[in-house]
XYZ file of C-alpha atoms in Angstrom:
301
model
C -55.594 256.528 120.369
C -53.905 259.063 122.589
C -51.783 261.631 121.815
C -48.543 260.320 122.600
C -48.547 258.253 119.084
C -45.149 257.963 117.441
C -44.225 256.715 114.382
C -41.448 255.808 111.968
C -41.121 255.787 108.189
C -38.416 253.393 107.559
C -37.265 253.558 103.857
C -34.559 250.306 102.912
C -33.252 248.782 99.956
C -35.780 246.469 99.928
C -39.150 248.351 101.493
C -40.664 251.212 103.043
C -42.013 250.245 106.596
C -44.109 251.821 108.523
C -44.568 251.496 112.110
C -46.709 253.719 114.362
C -47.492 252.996 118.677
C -48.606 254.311 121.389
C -48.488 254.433 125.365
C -46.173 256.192 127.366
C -42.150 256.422 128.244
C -41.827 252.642 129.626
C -44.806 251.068 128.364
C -44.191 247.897 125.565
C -43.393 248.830 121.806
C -46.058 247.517 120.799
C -47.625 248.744 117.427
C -50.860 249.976 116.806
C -50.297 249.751 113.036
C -47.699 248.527 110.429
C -47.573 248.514 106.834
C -44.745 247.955 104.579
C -44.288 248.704 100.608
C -41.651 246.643 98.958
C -38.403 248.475 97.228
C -35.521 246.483 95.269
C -33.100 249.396 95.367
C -30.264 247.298 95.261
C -31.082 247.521 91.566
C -31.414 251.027 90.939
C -27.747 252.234 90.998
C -25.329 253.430 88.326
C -21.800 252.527 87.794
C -21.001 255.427 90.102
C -22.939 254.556 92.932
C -26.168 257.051 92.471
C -29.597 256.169 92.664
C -31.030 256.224 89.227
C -34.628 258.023 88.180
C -36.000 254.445 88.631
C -34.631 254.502 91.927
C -36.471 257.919 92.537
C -39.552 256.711 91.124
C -39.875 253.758 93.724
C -38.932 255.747 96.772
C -41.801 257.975 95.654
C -44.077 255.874 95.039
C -43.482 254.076 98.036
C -44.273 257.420 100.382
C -47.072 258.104 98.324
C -48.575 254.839 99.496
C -47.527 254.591 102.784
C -48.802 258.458 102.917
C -52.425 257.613 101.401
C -52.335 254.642 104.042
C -51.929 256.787 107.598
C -54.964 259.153 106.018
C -57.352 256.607 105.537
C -56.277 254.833 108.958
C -56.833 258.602 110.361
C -53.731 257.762 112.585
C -53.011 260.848 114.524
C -49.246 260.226 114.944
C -47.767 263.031 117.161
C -44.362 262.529 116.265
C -43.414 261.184 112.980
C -39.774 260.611 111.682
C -39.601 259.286 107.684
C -35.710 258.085 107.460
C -33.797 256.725 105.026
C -30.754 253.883 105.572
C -27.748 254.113 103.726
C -28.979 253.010 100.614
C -29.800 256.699 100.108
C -27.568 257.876 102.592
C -24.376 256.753 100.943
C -25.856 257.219 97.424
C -23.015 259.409 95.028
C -26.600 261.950 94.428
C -27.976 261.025 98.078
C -28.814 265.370 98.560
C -30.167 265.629 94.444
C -32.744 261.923 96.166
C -33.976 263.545 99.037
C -34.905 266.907 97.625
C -36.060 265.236 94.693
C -38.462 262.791 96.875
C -39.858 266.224 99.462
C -40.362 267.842 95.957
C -42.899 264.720 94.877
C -43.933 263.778 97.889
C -43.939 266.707 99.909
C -41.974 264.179 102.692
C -38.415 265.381 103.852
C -36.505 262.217 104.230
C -34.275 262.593 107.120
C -30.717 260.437 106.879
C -28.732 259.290 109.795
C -24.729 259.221 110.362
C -23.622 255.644 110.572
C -22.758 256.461 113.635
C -26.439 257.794 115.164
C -27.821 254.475 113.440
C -25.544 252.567 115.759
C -26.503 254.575 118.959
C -30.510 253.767 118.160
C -29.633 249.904 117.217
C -28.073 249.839 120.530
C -30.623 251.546 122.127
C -33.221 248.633 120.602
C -31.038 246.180 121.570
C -30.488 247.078 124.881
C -34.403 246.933 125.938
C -35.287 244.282 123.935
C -32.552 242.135 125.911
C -33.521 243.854 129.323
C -29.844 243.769 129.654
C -28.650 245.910 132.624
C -24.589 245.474 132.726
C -22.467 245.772 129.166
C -24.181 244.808 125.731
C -22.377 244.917 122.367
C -25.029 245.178 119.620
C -23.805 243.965 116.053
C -25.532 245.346 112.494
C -25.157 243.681 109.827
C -27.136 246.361 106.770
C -26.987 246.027 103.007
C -24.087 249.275 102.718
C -23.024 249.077 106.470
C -21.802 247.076 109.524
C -22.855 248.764 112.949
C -20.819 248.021 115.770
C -21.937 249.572 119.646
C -21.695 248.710 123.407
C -21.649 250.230 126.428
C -23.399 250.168 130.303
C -25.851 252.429 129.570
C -28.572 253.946 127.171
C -25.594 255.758 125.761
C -23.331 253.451 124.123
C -19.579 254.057 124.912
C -18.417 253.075 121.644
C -21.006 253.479 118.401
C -19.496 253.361 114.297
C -20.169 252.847 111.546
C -18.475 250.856 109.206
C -19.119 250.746 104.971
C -18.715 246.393 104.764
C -22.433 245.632 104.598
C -23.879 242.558 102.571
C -24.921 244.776 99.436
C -21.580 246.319 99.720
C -19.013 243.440 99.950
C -21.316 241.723 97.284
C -20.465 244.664 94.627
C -17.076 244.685 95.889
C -16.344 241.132 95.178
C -15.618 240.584 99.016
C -17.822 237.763 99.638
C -16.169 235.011 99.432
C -12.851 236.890 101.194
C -13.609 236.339 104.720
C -10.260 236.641 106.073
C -9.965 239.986 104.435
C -13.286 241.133 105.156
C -11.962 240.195 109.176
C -8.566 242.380 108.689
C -10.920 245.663 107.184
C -13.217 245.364 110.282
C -10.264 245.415 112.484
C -8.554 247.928 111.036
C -11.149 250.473 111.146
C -11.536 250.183 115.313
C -9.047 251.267 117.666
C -7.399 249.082 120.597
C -9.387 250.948 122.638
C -13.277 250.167 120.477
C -12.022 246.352 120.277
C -11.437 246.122 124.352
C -14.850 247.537 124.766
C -16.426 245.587 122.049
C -15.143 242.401 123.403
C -16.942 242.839 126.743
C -20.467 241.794 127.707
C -23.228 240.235 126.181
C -23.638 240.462 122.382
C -26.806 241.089 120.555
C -27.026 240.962 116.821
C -29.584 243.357 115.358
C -30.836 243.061 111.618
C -32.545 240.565 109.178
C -29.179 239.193 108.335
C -28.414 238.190 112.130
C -32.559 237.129 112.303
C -32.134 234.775 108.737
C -28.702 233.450 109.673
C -30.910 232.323 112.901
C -33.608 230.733 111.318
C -30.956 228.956 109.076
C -29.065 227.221 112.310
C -32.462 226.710 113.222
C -32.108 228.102 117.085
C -32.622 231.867 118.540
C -29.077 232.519 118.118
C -25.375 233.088 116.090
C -22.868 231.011 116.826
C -19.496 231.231 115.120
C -19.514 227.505 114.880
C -23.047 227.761 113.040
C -21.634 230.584 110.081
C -18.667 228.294 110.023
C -20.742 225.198 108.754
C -23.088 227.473 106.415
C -20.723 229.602 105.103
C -19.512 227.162 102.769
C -22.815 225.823 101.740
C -23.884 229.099 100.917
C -20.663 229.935 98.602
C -21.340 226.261 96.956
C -25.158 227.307 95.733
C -26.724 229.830 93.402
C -28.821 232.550 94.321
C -31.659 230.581 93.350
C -30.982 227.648 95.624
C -29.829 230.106 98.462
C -33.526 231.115 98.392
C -34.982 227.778 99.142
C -33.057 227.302 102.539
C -34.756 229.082 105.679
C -34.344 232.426 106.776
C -33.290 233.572 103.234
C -36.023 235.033 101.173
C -35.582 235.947 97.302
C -34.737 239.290 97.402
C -31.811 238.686 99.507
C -30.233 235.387 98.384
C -27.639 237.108 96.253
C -26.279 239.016 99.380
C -26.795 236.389 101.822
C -23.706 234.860 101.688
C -22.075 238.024 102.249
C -24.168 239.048 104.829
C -23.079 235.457 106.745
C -19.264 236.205 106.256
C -20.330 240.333 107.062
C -21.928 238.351 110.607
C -18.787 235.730 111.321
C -16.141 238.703 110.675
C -18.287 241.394 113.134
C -18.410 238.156 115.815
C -14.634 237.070 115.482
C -13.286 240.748 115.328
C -15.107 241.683 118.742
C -14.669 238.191 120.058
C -18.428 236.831 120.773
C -18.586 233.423 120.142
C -22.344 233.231 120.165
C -24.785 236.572 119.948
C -28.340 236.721 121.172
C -30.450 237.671 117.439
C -33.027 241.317 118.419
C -35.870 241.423 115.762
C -35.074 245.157 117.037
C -33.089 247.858 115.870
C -33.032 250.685 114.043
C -36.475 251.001 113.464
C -37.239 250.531 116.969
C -34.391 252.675 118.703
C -35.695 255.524 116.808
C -39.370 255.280 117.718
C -37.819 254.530 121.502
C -36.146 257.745 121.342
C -38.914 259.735 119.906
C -41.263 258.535 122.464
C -38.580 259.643 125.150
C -37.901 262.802 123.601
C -34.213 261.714 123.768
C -32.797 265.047 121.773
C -29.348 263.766 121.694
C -30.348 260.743 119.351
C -33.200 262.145 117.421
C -34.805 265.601 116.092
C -38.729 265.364 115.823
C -40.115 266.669 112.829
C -43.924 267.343 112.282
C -45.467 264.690 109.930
């Protein structure tokens, strides 16, 4: 394996992925190992929004895995990034997690702005599509919606914005899709929406990739959320789970995750968006292989 290995620690609500490849700036991502420990963190916070010590416990145990897995793989990753999404990030005791987790585990967990999590979806996005004029990438996560476009590697417009699946679920905001429309636009200025509206869109995320498999084509369409939005609301989690694209773990959230996807599509006026299996995930390990400083600082494994 040469020496150029990269690799990203991924820690979610629901898992802790890790994804390690190799080859030079330009090459394919293609990678040369993956391995993924599940995580239901969506049920280890407290009426105040922190991760409880259960919560600890399975982001711990989770590294410590993943950790025992690279040694006996003997994968000599050259630059490794463990990071964790918002469901630490925006955690009410996100600082007390992470030192609590590098005390354990020995593993500092870095944590990205909303913002620099939009700039590396985009990034993904951008050369999965091959897309050489304007792309708008859409994110639909469990706490957050990320919104980015632009011309070039560099997005002109990347944020962040706290209406995720996970989130509008707790907030009661799933069935509100006319409100959850008016928060979205809100938060962007006249200036964000005229860029967002422009180019091709490409929706990152398992939300975008379920919603997908559920219309049953390789893409979004508003017409398909508008058809499935209201079977969703009219079944249990339970019978959510049975339909395709919507696996167990996320059948309570998916309907908000499909109302999170139609708002994010009707705010920034894409009728239909293009569904990357890349993004965050991806954009990182992109940027670490191109020892793009701006999006990324490398940290030794």
């Amino acid at each position: 394996m040469r020496e150029d290995t990269v690799g990203v620690l991924d820690v979610g609500c629901f898992s802790a992925h890790l994804v390690v490849v190799a080859g030079k700036s330009g090459a394919p991502l293609c990678p040369v190992h993956s391995d993924k420990v599940r995580l239901r963190l969506d049920r280890s916070y407290d009426a105040n929004g922190c991760l409880t010590e259960e919560g600890v416990d399975a982001i711990t145990a989770a590294i410590t895995s993943v950790r025992r897995r690279i040694r006996r793989a003997g994968l000599p990753v050259g630059r490794f990034v463990p990071f964790a999404t918002s469901s630490v990030r925006d955690a009410g005791n996100a600082d007390e997690v992470v030192r609590e987790v590098e005390r354990r585990t020995g593993m500092t967990l870095r944590t990205f702005t909303g913002a620099q999590e939009a700039e590396l979806a985009y990034l993904a996005a951008r050369r999965w599509s091959g897309q050489q004029g304007r792309l708008t990438m859409l994110d639909v996560g469990g706490g957050t919606v990320e919104l980015a476009t632009g011309s070039a590697d560099q997005p002109q417009v990347a944020t962040s914005l706290p209406y995720g699946a996970r989130a509008l679920t707790t907030l009661g905001l799933a069935h509100r899709e006319d409100l959850v429309e008016d928060l979205i636009r809100d938060a962007l200025t006249d200036r964000d929406l005229a860029a967002l509206h422009r180019g091709r869109a490409v929706g990152c995320s398992k939300v975008f990739g379920g919603l997908a498999k559920l219309a049953g084509h390789h893409t979004v369409r508003v017409t398909d959320l508008d058809r499935w939005i209201p079977r969703l609301a009219a079944l249990s989690a339970r019978r959510r789970a049975k339909l395709p694209g919507i696996s167990r773990h996320r059948a309570n959230q998916s309907l908000a995750g499909a109302v999170a996807a139609r708002a994010l599509m009707e705010v920034t006026g894409h009728d239909a968006v293009a569904v990357s299996p890349w993004s965050t995930t991806e954009g990182l390990l992109l940027a670490l292989r191109e020892h793009r400083s701006e999006l990324v600082r490398t940290d030794a494994a």
